[in-house]
C-alpha cells in the first residue's frame, strides 16, 4: 500500500485498502466502516463498499481478470467504474486541486459492456477505457494533505489487524 501511495497509484491503493477492509472488518456494518475512512477514500470507495457488503461477491479485483469468466470481468469493470466515479466525487467535494493536464475520463460503464468483455481484445479495451481515469487519479495525491491522511488511516488499519491477530492467537 505504501508503494502505491508513493508511486501515485491511487486507484490501486484504494482497491488494496478495500481488500484489507474486507479482511479486517468482515462482519461490520458497511456504514460504520465508511465512517472510519479518510474523506477521499470514503468518496472513492463508497459505492463499491455498499454494493459489495450488501450484494457480494466480496472479492476485489486489483488487476483485470484476463483469464477470468465474463462475470468476473464485468464485476471488475463495475468496481473500476465505481472507484473512478467516487474519486471524481471526492475531487469535486473536497476541492482537490487537479492540474489541467489531468483531464476527466469517461464516467460509468459503456453501453456495450457485454460485447467488450467478450471481445478477443477485452484486456486492451479495459485498459484503454480507463486510461484517462487512471492518469487523473494519479493527480489526486499530488496535493500535500491527502497522502498524510491516507498514511494515518493505514497505520490505524494495521494496528487493528495486529490487535485482531493477537486476540485470535490468545483464543487458540
Tab-separated table of N, CA and C in Angstrom, residues 3 12 17 21 33 45-46 52 69 100 105 121 135 139 146 148:
chain	number	residue	atom	x	y	z
A	3	UNK	N	3.796	1.568	-1.191
A	3	UNK	CA	4.367	1.725	-2.534
A	3	UNK	C	3.353	2.370	-3.481
A	12	UNK	N	-5.113	1.801	-7.411
A	12	UNK	CA	-4.667	0.530	-6.825
A	12	UNK	C	-4.618	0.628	-5.301
A	17	UNK	N	-6.810	-1.079	-0.194
A	17	UNK	CA	-7.461	-0.682	1.059
A	17	UNK	C	-8.804	-1.386	1.209
A	21	UNK	N	-10.001	-3.867	4.139
A	21	UNK	CA	-11.220	-3.620	4.910
A	21	UNK	C	-12.105	-4.862	4.954
A	33	UNK	N	-17.988	1.124	8.713
A	33	UNK	CA	-16.680	1.062	8.057
A	33	UNK	C	-16.427	2.350	7.282
A	45	UNK	N	-14.538	4.902	-2.396
A	45	UNK	CA	-14.973	3.519	-2.190
A	45	UNK	C	-16.434	3.348	-1.802
A	46	UNK	N	-17.144	4.433	-1.561
A	46	UNK	CA	-18.499	4.325	-1.010
A	46	UNK	C	-19.427	3.433	-1.837
A	52	UNK	N	-20.751	-4.250	-2.480
A	52	UNK	CA	-20.086	-5.498	-2.108
A	52	UNK	C	-20.583	-6.000	-0.754
A	69	UNK	N	-13.764	-15.370	-15.919
A	69	UNK	CA	-15.049	-15.533	-16.598
A	69	UNK	C	-15.615	-14.176	-17.003
A	100	UNK	N	-4.391	20.941	-14.817
A	100	UNK	CA	-5.175	20.996	-16.055
A	100	UNK	C	-4.884	19.813	-16.977
A	105	UNK	N	-11.981	11.619	-17.302
A	105	UNK	CA	-12.231	10.482	-18.183
A	105	UNK	C	-13.701	10.113	-18.229
A	121	UNK	N	-10.127	-8.761	-27.713
A	121	UNK	CA	-9.256	-7.664	-27.280
A	121	UNK	C	-9.706	-7.075	-25.938
A	135	UNK	N	-4.878	8.167	-15.069
A	135	UNK	CA	-3.957	9.315	-15.022
A	135	UNK	C	-4.510	10.418	-14.122
A	139	UNK	N	-3.169	12.113	-10.161
A	139	UNK	CA	-3.001	13.525	-9.793
A	139	UNK	C	-3.535	13.833	-8.392
A	146	UNK	N	-3.432	15.074	1.398
A	146	UNK	CA	-4.078	13.768	1.230
A	146	UNK	C	-3.190	12.571	1.565
A	148	UNK	N	-0.811	12.229	3.658
A	148	UNK	CA	-0.651	12.143	5.114
A	148	UNK	C	-1.864	11.535	5.781
